[in-house]
PDB file of C-alpha atoms in Angstrom:
ATOM      1  CA  MET A   1     -14.322 -17.253  13.076  1.00 61.00           C
ATOM      2  CA  ILE A   2     -16.207 -14.528  11.122  1.00 70.00           C
ATOM      3  CA  ARG A   3     -14.922 -12.129  13.491  1.00 82.00           C
ATOM      4  CA  THR A   4     -11.192 -13.143  12.980  1.00 83.00           C
ATOM      5  CA  PHE A   5     -11.701 -13.160   8.985  1.00 81.00           C
ATOM      6  CA  ASP A   6     -13.146  -9.538   9.335  1.00 86.00           C
ATOM      7  CA  ALA A   7     -10.099  -8.384  11.225  1.00 88.00           C
ATOM      8  CA  LEU A   8      -7.688 -10.073   8.982  1.00 89.00           C
ATOM      9  CA  GLY A   9      -9.620  -8.426   5.932  1.00 89.00           C
ATOM     10  CA  ARG A  10      -9.260  -5.184   7.501  1.00 92.00           C
ATOM     11  CA  GLN A  11      -5.383  -5.643   8.224  1.00 94.00           C
ATOM     12  CA  ALA A  12      -5.104  -6.798   4.641  1.00 94.00           C
ATOM     13  CA  PHE A  13      -6.943  -3.806   3.407  1.00 94.00           C
ATOM     14  CA  ALA A  14      -4.758  -1.588   5.466  1.00 95.00           C
ATOM     15  CA  LEU A  15      -1.705  -3.294   4.055  1.00 95.00           C
ATOM     16  CA  VAL A  16      -2.790  -2.981   0.601  1.00 95.00           C
ATOM     17  CA  ALA A  17      -3.771   0.632   0.919  1.00 95.00           C
ATOM     18  CA  ALA A  18      -0.343   1.545   2.541  1.00 95.00           C
ATOM     19  CA  PHE A  19       1.406  -0.378  -0.348  1.00 93.00           C
ATOM     20  CA  SER A  20      -0.518   1.429  -2.846  1.00 92.00           C
ATOM     21  CA  VAL A  21       0.255   4.876  -1.316  1.00 93.00           C
ATOM     22  CA  ALA A  22       3.979   4.095  -1.135  1.00 92.00           C
ATOM     23  CA  ALA A  23       3.849   3.004  -4.760  1.00 89.00           C
ATOM     24  CA  LEU A  24       2.165   6.294  -5.624  1.00 88.00           C
ATOM     25  CA  MET A  25       4.866   8.193  -3.901  1.00 88.00           C
ATOM     26  CA  ILE A  26       7.699   6.215  -5.484  1.00 86.00           C
ATOM     27  CA  GLY A  27       5.920   6.671  -8.817  1.00 82.00           C
ATOM     28  CA  ALA A  28       5.812  10.472  -8.145  1.00 80.00           C
ATOM     29  CA  ALA A  29       9.547  10.526  -7.036  1.00 77.00           C
ATOM     30  CA  VAL A  30      10.849   8.469  -9.814  1.00 74.00           C
ATOM     31  CA  PRO A  31      10.647  11.216 -12.475  1.00 71.00           C
ATOM     32  CA  VAL A  32      12.455  13.709 -10.184  1.00 66.00           C
ATOM     33  CA  SER A  33      15.417  11.317  -9.205  1.00 61.00           C
ATOM     34  CA  PRO A  34      18.164  11.280 -11.985  1.00 64.00           C
ATOM     35  CA  ILE A  35      17.858   7.658 -13.020  1.00 56.00           C
ATOM     36  CA  ALA A  36      18.008   8.138 -16.772  1.00 52.00           C
TER      37      ALA A  36
END
């Protein structure tokens, strides 16, 4: 059970890391795009 929890924790951490990187890229691209 601990092994399964560790695997889920790593997958969740990878998901959060990928989401934060995507948010950073979107945040960096927003000032360039003509939204205003």
